[in-house]
Coordinates of C-alpha atoms in Angstrom, one line a residue:
X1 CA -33.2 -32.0 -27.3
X2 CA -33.2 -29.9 -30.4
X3 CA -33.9 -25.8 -29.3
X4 CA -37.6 -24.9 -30.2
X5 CA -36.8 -21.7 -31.8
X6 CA -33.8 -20.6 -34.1
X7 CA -30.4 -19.2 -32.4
X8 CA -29.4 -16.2 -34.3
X9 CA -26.0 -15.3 -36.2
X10 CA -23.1 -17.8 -34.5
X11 CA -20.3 -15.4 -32.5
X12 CA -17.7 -16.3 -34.6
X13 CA -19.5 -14.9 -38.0
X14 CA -19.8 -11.7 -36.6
X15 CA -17.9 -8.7 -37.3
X16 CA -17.6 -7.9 -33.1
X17 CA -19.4 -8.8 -29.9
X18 CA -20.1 -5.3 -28.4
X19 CA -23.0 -3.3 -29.2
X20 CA -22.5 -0.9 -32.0
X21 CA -22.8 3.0 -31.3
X22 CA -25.9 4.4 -32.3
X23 CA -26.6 6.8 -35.0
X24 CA -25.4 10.2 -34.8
X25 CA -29.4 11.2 -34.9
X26 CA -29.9 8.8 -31.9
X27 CA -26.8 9.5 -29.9
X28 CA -28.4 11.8 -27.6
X29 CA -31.4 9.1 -26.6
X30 CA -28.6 6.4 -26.3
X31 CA -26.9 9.0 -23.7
X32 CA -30.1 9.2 -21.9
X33 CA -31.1 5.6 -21.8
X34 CA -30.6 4.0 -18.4
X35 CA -28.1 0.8 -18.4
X36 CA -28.6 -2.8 -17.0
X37 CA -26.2 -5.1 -17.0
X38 CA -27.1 -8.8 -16.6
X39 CA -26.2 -12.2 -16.9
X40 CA -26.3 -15.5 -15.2
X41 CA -24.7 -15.1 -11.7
X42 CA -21.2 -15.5 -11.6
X43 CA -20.5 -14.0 -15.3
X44 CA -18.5 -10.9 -14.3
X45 CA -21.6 -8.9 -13.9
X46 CA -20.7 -6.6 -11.2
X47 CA -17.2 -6.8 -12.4
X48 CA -18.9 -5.1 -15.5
X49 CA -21.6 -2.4 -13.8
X50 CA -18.6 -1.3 -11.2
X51 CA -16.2 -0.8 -14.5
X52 CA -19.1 1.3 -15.5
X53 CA -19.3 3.3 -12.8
X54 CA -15.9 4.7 -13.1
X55 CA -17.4 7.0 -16.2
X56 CA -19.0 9.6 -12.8
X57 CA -21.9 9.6 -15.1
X58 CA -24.5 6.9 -13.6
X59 CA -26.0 6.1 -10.5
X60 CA -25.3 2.3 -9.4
X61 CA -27.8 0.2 -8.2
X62 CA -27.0 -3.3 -6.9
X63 CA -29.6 -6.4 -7.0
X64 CA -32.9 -4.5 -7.1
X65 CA -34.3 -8.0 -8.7
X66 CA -33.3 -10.2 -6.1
X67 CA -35.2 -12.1 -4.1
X68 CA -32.5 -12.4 -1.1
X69 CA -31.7 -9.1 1.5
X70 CA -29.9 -8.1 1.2
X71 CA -29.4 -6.8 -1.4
X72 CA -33.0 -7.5 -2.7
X73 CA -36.3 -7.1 -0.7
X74 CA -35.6 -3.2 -0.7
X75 CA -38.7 -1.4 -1.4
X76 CA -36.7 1.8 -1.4
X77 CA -34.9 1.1 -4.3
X78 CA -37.7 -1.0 -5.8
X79 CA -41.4 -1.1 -4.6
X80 CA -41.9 -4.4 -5.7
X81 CA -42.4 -8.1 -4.3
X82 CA -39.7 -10.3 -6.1
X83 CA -40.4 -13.6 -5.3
X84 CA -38.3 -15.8 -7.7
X85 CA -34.6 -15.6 -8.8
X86 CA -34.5 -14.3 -12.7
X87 CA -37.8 -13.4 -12.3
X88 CA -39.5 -13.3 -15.9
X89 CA -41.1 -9.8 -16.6
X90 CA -43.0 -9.2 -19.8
X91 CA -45.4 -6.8 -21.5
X92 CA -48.3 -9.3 -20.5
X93 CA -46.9 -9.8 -17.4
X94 CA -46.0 -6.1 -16.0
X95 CA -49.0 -5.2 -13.6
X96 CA -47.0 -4.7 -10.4
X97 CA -43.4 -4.3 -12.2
X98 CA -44.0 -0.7 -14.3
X99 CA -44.4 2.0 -11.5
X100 CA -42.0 0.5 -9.3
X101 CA -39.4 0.1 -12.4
X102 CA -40.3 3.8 -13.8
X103 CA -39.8 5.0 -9.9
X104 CA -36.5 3.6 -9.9
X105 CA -35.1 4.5 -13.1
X106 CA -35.9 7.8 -12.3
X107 CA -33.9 7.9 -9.2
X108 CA -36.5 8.4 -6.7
X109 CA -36.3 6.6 -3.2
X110 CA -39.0 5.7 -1.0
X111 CA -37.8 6.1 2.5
X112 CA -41.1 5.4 3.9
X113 CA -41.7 2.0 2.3
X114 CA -38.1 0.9 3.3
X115 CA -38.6 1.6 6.9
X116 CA -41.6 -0.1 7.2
X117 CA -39.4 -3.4 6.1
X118 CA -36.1 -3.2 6.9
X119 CA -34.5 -0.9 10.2
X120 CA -31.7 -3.0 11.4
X121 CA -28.6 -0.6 11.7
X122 CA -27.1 -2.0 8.4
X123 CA -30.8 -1.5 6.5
X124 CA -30.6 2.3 7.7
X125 CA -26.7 3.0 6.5
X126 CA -28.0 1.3 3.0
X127 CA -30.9 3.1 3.0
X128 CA -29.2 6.9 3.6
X129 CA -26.2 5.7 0.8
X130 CA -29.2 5.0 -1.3
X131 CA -31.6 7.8 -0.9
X132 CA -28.2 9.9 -0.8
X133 CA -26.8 9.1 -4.4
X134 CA -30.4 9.1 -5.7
X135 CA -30.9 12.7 -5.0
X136 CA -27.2 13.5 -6.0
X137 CA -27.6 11.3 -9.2
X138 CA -31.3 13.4 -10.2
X139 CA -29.3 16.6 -9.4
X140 CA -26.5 15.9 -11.8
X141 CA -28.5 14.2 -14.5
X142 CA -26.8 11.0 -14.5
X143 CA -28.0 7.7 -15.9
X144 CA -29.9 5.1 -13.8
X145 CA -27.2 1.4 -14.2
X146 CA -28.6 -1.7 -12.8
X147 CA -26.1 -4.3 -12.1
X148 CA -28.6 -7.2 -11.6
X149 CA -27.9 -10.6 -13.2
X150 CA -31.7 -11.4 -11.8
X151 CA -32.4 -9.2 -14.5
X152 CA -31.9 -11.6 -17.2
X153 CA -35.3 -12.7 -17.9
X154 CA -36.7 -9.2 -18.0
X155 CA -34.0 -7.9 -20.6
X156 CA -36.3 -7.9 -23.3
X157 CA -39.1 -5.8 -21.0
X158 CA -36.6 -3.5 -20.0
X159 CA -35.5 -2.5 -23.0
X160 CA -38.7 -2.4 -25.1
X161 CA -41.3 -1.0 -22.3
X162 CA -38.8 1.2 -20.1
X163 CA -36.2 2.3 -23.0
X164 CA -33.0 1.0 -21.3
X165 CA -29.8 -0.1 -23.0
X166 CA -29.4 -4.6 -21.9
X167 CA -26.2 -5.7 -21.4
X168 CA -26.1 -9.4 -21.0
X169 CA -22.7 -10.9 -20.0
X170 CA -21.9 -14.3 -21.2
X171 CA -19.5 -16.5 -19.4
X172 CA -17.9 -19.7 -20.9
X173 CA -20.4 -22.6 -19.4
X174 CA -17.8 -24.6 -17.9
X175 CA -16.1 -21.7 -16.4
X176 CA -19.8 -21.0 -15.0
X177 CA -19.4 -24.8 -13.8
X178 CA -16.3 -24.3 -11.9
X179 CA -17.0 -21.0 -10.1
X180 CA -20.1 -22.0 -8.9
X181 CA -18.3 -25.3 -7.4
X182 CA -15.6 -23.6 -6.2
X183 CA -18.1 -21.1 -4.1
X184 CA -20.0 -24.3 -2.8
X185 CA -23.0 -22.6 -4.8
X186 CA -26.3 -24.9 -5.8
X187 CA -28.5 -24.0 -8.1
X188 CA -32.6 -24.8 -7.9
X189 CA -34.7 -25.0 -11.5
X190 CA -37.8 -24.5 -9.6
X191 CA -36.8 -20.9 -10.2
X192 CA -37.9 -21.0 -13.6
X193 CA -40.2 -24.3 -13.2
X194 CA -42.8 -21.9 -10.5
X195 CA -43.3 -19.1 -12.6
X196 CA -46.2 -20.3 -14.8
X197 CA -46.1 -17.2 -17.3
X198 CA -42.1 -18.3 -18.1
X199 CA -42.8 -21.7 -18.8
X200 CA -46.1 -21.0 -20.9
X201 CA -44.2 -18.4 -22.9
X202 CA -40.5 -20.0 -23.3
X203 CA -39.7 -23.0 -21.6
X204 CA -42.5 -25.9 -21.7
X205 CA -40.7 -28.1 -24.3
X206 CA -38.0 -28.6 -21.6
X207 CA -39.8 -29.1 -18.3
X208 CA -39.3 -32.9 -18.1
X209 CA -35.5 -32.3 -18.3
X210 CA -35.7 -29.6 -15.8
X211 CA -38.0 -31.8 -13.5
X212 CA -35.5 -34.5 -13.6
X213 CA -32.4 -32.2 -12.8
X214 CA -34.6 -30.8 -9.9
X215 CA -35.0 -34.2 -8.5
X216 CA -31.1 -34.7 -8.6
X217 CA -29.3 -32.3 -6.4
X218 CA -26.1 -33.8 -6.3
X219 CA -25.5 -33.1 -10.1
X220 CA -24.3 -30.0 -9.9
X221 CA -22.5 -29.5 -13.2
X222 CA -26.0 -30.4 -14.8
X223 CA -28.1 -28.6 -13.3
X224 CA -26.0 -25.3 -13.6
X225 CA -24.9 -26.4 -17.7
X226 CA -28.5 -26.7 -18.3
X227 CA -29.5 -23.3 -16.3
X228 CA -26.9 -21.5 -18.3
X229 CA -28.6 -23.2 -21.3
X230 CA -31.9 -21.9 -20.6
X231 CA -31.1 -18.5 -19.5
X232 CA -28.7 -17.7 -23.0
X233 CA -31.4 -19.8 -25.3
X234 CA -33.7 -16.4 -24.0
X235 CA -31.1 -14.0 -23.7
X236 CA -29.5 -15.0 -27.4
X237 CA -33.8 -14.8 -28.2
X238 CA -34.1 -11.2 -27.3
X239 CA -31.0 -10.1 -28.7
X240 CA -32.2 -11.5 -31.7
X241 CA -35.6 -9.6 -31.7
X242 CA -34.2 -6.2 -29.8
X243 CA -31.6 -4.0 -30.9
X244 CA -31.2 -2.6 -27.1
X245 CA -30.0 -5.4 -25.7
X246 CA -26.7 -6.9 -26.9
X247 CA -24.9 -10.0 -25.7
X248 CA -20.6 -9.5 -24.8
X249 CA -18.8 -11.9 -23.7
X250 CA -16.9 -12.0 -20.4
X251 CA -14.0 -13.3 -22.4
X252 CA -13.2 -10.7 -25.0
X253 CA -13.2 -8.2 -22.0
X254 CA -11.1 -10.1 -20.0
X255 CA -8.7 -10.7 -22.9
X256 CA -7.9 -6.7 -23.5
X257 CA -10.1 -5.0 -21.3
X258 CA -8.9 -1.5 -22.2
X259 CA -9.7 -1.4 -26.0
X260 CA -12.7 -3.5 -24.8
X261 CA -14.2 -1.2 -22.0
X262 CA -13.6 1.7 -24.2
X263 CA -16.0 0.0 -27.5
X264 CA -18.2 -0.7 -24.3
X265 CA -18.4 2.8 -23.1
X266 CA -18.9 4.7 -26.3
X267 CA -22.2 2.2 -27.1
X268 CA -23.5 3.2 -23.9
X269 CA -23.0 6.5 -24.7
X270 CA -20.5 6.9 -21.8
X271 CA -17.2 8.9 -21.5
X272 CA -14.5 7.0 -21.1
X273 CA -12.0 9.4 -19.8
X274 CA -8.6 9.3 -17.7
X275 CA -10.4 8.2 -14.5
X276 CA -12.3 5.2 -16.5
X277 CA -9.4 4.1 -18.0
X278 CA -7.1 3.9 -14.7
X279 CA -10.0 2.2 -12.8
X280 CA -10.1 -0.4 -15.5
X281 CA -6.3 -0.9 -16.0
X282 CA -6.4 -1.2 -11.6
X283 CA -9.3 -3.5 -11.5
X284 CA -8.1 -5.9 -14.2
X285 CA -4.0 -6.5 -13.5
X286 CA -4.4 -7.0 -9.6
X287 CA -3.8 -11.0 -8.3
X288 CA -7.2 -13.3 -8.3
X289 CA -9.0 -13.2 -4.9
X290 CA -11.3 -15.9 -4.0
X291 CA -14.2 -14.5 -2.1
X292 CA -17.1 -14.0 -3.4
X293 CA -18.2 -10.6 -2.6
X294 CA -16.4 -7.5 -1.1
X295 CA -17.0 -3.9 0.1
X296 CA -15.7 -1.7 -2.3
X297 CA -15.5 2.2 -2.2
X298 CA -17.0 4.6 -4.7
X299 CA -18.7 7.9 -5.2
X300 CA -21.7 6.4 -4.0
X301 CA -20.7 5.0 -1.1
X302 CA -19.8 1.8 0.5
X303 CA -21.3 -1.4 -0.8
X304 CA -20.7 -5.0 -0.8
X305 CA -21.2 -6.8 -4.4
X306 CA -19.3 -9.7 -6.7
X307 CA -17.2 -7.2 -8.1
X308 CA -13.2 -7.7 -7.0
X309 CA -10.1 -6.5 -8.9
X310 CA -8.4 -9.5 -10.5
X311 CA -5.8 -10.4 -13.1
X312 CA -8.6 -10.8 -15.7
X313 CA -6.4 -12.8 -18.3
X314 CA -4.9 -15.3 -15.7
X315 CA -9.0 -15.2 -14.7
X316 CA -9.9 -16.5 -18.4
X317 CA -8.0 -20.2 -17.8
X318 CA -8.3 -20.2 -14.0
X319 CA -11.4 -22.9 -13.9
X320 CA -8.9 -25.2 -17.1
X321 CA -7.6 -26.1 -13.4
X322 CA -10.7 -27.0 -11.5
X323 CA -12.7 -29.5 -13.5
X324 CA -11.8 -33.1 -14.9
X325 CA -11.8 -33.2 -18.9
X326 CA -15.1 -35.5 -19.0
X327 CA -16.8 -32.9 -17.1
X328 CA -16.1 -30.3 -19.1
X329 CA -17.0 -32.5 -21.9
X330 CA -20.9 -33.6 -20.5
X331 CA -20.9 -29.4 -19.9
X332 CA -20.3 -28.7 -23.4
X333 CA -22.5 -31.6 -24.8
X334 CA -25.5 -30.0 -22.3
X335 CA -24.9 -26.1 -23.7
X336 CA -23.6 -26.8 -27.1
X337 CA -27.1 -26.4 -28.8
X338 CA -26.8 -22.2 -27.1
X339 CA -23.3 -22.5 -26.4
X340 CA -21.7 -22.8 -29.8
X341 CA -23.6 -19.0 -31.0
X342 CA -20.9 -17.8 -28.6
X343 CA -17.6 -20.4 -27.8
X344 CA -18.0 -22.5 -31.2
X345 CA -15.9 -25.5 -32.0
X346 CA -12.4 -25.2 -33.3
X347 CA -13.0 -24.7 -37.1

């Protein structure tokens, strides 16, 4: 099915796939801006917002947009019901979203409203890391970053209504494929398909083909090809039409991540110093590990997300080794309409 609306500039006809830096006369609103990083789960999103954190200058906050607890469901972090994975958010569609968003970006915990939900003994230890590096994080002035790929479909809003600088990761869609395989992950359109305001706005022309995927649970390569289809088709959409949120691929910061982190950084309006540097070089030349999620130790304190140091250029070919080649062909022929913007055919 031909895309309803136009895909902007192809990847390979651009001069670079970060972000540029902003204007010297908008530097200091750039430096101000809080971050979210994003992308469909399982493309090196936490990877990303932990890299991030190494710059000491922003206060990390995992999963606030989903709908799972943990890490979700925390009205301490975020007074708000999420019901749906990648839950849409839109100027129309804020009522409910905008306090609790402001609230958060502005560092401020609600201890009240979390106890009222969540007191088992692992609930309170989250709750006093987060109410702790909120305070500390409003003291020092630093930067709210959301590492959220949940966020995806609220990119746009986030930028435009609450001024924040998107990040949205992008992740080979048979790489996608394979990790979500090898993880013995599913995927469910009736995500997107239940949230009437999504498929008014974006996605009607395709719900047939999303019904009929729904129906067939066993094809997992198809459902998650055509997920990853829908998700870039908007993300590629609001790149297009926003300058604050930019589309990088997983790959080209794999490939040389210290060059690449660096270009990162200074868009963001981040200092990427000695201590950024060394966590980058230590978090990208380690062996692969094969969970999931770990525990990981920062300023901030202990917490458990997708990020894991790995040897991010034997990372880039690792799933070459996990699916058939006619797989990987019915993956590209699903995406290629989206796909080819950022992994185009050989010329």
């Amino acid at each position: 099915m031909a895309e309803v609306f136009a895909i902007a500039t192809p990847y390979c006809q651009r001069m670079a796939s970060f972000p540029s830096p902003a204007p010297a006369a908008a530097a200091s609103d750039v430096a101000q801006s809080p971050i979210v990083v994003t992308g469909m789960a399982r493309s090196g999103t936490s990877w990303v917002g932990k890299l991030l954190q190494a710059s000491g200058e922003v206060t990390y906050i995992n999963e606030p947009l989903n709908p799972d607890h943990p890490p979700g469901r925390s009205p301490g972090v975020l007074d708000a019901q999420v019901e749906r994975h990648y839950q849409y958010i839109s100027e129309q569609h804020e009522d409910g979203w905008r306090a609790a968003f402001d609230e958060m970006l502005q560092l401020r915990y609600h201890v009240g409203a979390e106890l009222r939900q969540n007191r088992s003994p692992y609930d309170l230890a989250r709750m006093t890391k987060y109410a702790t590096s909120f305070l500390a994080g409003r003291m020092l002035g630093r930067r709210a970053l959301l590492d959220d790929p949940y966020a995806l479909l609220a990119a746009e809003w986030l930028a435009d209504r609450l001024g924040c600088r998107v990040v949205v990761i992008v992740r080979d869609p048979a790489a996608m494929v394979a990790s979500w395989r090898r993880l013995g992950w599913t995927t469910d359109l009736g995500e997107l398909l239940h949230q009437p305001a999504l498929m008014r706005d974006w996605l009607e022309p395709y719900r047939a083909e999303m019904e009929a995927l729904a129906a067939a649970p066993g094809d997992l390569a198809g459902r998650v090809a055509t997920l990853w289809r829908l998700l870039y088709l908007l993300a590629a959409e609001f790149e297009r039409r926003c300058p604050a949120v930019s589309v990088v691929r997983y790959e080209d910061l794999a490939a040389d991540p210290v060059s690449s982190f660096a270009g990162l950084y200074a868009a963001l309006g981040l200092t990427f110093g000695e201590r950024a540097e060394r966590e980058v070089v230590r978090s990208t030349a380690g062996g692969a590990q094969r969970t999931a999620h770990r525990w990981s130790l920062s300023r901030s304190g202990l917490s458990k997300t997708g990020f894991r140091p790995m040897d991010s250029r034997a990372n880039l070919v690792a799933w070459k080794h996990q699916l058939a080649a006619d797989e990987v062909a019915r993956v590209r022929a699903l995406t290629a309409s989206v796909a080819d913007r950022w992994y185009p055919p050989p010329c």
